[in-house]
Short mmCIF file of C-alpha atoms in Angstrom, two decimals:
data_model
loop_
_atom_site.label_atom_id
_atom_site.label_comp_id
_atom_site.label_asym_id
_atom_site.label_seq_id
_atom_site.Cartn_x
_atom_site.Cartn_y
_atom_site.Cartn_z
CA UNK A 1 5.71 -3.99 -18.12
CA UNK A 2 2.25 -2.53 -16.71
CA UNK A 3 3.17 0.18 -14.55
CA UNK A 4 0.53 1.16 -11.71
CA UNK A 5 0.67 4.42 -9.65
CA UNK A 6 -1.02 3.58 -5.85
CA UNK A 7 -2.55 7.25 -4.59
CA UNK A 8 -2.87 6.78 -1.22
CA UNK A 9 -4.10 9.15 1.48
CA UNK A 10 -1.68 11.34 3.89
CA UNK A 11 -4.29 11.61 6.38
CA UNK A 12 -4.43 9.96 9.71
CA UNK A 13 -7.89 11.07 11.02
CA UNK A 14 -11.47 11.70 9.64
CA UNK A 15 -13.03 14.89 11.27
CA UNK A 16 -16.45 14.00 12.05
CA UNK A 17 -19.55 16.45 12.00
CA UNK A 18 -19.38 17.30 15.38
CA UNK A 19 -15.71 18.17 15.89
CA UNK A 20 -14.52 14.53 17.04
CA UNK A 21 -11.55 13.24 15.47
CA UNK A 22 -11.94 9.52 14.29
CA UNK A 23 -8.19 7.77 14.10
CA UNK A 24 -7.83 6.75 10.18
CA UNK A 25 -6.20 6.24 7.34
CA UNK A 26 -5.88 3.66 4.40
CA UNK A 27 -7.88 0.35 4.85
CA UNK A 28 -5.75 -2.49 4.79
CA UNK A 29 -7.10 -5.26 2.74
CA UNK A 30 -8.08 -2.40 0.13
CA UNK A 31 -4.05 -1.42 -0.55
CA UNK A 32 -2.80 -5.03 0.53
CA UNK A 33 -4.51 -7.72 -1.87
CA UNK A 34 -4.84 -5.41 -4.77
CA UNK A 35 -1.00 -4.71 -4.69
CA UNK A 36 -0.78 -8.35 -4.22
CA UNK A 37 -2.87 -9.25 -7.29
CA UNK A 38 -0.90 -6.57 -9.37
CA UNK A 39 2.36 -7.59 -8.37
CA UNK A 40 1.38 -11.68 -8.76
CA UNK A 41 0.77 -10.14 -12.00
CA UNK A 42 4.09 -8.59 -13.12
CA UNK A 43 3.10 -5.05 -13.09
CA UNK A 44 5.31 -2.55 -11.39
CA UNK A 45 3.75 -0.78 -8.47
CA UNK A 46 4.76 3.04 -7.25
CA UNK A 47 2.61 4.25 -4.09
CA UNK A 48 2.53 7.93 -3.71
CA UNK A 49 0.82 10.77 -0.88
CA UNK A 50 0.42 14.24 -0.57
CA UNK A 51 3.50 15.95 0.30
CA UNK A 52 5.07 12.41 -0.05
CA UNK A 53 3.53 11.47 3.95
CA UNK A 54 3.89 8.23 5.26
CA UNK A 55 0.41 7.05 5.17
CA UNK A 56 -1.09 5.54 8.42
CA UNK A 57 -2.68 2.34 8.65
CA UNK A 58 -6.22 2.60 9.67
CA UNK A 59 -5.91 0.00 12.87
CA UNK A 60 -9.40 -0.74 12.77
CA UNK A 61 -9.30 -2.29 9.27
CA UNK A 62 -6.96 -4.91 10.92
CA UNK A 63 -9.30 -5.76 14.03
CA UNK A 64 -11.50 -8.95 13.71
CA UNK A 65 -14.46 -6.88 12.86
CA UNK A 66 -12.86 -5.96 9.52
CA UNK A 67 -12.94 -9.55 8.47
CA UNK A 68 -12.09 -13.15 8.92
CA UNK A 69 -9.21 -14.12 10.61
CA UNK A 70 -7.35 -15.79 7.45
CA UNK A 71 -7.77 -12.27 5.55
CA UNK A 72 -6.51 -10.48 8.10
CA UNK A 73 -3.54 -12.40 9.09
CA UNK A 74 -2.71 -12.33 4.70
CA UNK A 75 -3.03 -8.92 5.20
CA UNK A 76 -0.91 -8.19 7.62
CA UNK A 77 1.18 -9.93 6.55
CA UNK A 78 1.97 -8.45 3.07
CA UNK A 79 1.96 -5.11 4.51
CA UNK A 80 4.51 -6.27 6.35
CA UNK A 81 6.39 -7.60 3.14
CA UNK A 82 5.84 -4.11 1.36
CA UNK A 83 6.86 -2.00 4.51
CA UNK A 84 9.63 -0.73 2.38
CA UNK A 85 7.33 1.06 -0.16
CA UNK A 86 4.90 2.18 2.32
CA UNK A 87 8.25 4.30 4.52
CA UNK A 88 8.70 5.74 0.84
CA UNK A 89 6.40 6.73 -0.98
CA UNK A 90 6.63 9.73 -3.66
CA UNK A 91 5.35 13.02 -3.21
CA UNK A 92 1.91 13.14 -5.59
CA UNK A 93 2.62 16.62 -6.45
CA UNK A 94 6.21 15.02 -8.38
CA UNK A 95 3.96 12.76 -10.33
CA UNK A 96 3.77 12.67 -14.15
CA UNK A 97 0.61 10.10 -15.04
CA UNK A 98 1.86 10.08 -18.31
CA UNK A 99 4.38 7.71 -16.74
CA UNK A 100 1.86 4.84 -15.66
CA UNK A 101 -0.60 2.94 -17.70
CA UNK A 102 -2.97 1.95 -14.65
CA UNK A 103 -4.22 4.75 -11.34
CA UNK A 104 -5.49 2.93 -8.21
CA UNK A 105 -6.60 4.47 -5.08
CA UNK A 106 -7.50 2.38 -2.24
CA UNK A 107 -10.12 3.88 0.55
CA UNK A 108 -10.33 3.86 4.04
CA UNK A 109 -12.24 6.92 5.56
CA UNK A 110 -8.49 8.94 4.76
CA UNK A 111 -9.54 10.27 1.29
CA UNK A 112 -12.64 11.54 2.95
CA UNK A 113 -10.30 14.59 4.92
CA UNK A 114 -7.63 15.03 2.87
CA UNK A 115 -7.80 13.41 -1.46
CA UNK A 116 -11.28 15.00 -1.24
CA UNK A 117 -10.33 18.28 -1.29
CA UNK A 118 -6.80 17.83 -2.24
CA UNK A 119 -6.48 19.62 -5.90
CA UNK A 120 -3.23 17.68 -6.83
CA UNK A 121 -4.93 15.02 -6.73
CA UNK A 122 -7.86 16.40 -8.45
CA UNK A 123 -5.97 17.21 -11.25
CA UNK A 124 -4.62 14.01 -11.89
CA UNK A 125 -8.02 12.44 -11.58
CA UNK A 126 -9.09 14.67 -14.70
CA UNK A 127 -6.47 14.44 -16.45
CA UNK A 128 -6.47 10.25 -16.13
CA UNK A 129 -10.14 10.14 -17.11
CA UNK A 130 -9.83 11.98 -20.13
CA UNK A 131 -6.39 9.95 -21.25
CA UNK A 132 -9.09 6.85 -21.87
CA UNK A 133 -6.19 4.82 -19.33
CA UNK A 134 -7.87 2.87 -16.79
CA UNK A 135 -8.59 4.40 -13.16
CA UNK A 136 -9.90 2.73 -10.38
CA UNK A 137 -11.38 3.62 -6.80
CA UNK A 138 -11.85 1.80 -4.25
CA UNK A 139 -14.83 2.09 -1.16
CA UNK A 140 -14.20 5.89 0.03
CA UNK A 141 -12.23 6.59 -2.93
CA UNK A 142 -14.57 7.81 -4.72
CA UNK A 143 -14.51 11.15 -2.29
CA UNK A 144 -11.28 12.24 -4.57
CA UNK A 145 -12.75 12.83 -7.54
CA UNK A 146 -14.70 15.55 -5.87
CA UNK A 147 -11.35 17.62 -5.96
CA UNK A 148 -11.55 17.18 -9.79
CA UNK A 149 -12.95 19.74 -12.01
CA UNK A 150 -12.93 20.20 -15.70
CA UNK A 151 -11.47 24.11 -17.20
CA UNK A 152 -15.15 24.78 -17.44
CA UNK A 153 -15.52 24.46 -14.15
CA UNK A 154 -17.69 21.16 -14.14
CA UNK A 155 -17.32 17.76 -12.40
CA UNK A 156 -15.89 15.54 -14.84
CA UNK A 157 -17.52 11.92 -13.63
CA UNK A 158 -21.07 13.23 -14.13
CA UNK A 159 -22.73 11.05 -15.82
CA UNK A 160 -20.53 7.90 -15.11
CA UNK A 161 -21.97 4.98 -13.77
CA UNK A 162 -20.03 4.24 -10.44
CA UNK A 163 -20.01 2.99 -6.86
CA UNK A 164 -18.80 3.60 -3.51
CA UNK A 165 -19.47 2.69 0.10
CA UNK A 166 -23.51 3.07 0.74
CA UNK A 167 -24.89 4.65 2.96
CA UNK A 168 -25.84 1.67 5.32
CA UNK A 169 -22.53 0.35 4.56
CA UNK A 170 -21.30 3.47 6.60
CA UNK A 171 -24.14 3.59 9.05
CA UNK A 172 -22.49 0.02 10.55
CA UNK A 173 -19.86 2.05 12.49
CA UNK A 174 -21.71 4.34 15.08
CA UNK A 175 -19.10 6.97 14.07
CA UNK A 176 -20.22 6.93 10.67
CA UNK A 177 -23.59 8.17 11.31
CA UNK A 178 -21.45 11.66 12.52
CA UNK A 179 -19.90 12.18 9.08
CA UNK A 180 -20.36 15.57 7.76
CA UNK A 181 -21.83 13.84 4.44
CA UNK A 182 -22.17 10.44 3.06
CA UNK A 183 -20.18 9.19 -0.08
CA UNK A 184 -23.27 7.79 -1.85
CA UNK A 185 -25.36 10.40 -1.28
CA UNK A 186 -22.83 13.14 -2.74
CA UNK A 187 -22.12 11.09 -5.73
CA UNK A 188 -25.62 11.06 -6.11
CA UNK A 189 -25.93 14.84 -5.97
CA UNK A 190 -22.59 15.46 -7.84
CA UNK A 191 -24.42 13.61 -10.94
CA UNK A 192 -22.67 10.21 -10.52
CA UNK A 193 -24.90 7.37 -12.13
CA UNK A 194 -24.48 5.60 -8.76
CA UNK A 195 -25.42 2.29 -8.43
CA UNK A 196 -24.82 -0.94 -5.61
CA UNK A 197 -24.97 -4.42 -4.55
CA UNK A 198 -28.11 -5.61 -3.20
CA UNK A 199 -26.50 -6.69 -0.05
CA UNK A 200 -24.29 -4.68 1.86
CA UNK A 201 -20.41 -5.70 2.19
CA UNK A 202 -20.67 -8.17 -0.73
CA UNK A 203 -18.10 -7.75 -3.67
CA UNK A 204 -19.85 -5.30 -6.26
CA UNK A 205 -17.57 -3.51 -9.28
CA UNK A 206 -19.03 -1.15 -11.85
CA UNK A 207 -16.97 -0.63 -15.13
CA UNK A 208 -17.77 2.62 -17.37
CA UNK A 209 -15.53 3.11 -20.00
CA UNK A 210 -11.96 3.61 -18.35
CA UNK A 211 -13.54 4.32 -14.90
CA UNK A 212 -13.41 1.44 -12.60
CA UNK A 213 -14.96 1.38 -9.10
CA UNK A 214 -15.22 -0.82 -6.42
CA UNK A 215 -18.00 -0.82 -3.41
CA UNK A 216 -16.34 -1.62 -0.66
CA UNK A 217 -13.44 -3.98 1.04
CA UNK A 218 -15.10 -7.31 -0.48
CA UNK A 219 -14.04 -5.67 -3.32
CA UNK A 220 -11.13 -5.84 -3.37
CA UNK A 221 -9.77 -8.63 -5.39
CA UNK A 222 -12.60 -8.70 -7.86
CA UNK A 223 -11.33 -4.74 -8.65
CA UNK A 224 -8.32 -5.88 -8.95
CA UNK A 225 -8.69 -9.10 -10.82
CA UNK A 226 -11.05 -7.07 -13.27
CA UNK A 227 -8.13 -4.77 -13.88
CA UNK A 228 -5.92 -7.03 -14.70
CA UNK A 229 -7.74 -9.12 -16.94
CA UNK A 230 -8.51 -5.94 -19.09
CA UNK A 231 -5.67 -4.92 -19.03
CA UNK A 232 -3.78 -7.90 -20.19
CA UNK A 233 -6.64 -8.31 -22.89
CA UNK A 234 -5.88 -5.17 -24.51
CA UNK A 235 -2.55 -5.46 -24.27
CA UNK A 236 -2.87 -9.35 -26.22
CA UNK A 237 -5.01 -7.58 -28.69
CA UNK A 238 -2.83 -4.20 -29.45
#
């Protein structure tokens, strides 16, 4: 059985450039319908925090902004049906990735205070890329891997071709244009090969080697689904 390790933030707030506190969290639709898709799928999911937190729902991912009403009402309703996993999740710092064959981290502006600077976390991202297993990231996912650093001190996704939520993408919530920086513009500056859709908020996944990113919530289920079917592939051809 595929076994798939969820790395979801602790935090419940994104500190904004000028002081304000912005309520967070994950984004709904960007834990929910991947864990669907993997589960549909057979694999066995384990989500895990810093310091083993409950992670908070980012509310605004479930208002009828985020989406139409059918998606959100799926949603909500399988986190409702995974409730369970979300009250107890395992402490990241307790994790062995030698133990799962897939890593997925879903966004939501969360990983932008805490899996961005979070060096647990950055370790396993380094350690996952350089295993060759697959490792996905989701909208403001991305933001953990700037936690990860090679021995020699350097950033071990330069060079990858990846994506993230864009700048305008971020610019739609009046909040956003307070952030203290912008995803795509660090990736950009880290050395990231970073690339988008040509419309913002339409599905858009980049693949590079066993790094596997995902632009934004639209994404979603094309992550996933991507995932999956390479996944199973291998697995027919091993």
């Amino acid at each position: 059985m595929t076994r798939v390790l969820f790395v979801v933030s602790a935090a419940d707030r994104w500190t904004l450039r000028d002081g304000q506190v912005h309520p967070s969290g994950f984004w709904g639709e960007e834990l929910a319908m991947p864990h669907k898709i993997f589960s549909r799928a057979g694999w066995e999911t384990t989500l895990a925090t810093p310091g083993g937190t409950v992670p908070t729902l980012d509310r605004l991912s479930m208002s009828r902004t985020a989406g139409l009403p059918s998606r959100l009402r799926e949603v909500s309703a399988y986190l409702d049906e995974i409730q369970g996993e979300l009250d107890d999740p395992r402490s990241l710092d307790e994790i062995d990735p030698d133990d799962f064959d897939v890593v997925f981290y879903p966004g939501g502006h969360g990983p932008m205070e805490d899996l961005s600077v979070d060096p647990v976390s950055g370790a396993l991202l380094t350690r996952v890329l350089a295993s060759g297993k697959p490792l996905a990231l989701l909208c403001h996912a991305p933001a953990a891997t700037f936690a990860a650093e090679n021995p020699d001190g350097s950033w071990p996704f330069d060079g990858y071709r990846m994506t993230g939520l864009s700048n305008l993408e971020e610019k739609f919530n009046s909040f956003g244009r307070k952030a203290k920086w912008l995803l795509e513009d660090r990736l950009r500056e880290s050395g990231a090969d970073y690339t988008k859709a040509l419309l913002p908020l339409r599905p858009y996944v980049v693949v590079d080697r066993n790094l596997y990113t995902g632009q934004n919530p639209p994404s979603s289920e094309r992550l996933a689904e991507r995932l999956v079917t390479d996944v199973e592939g291998a697995a027919r051809t091993a």
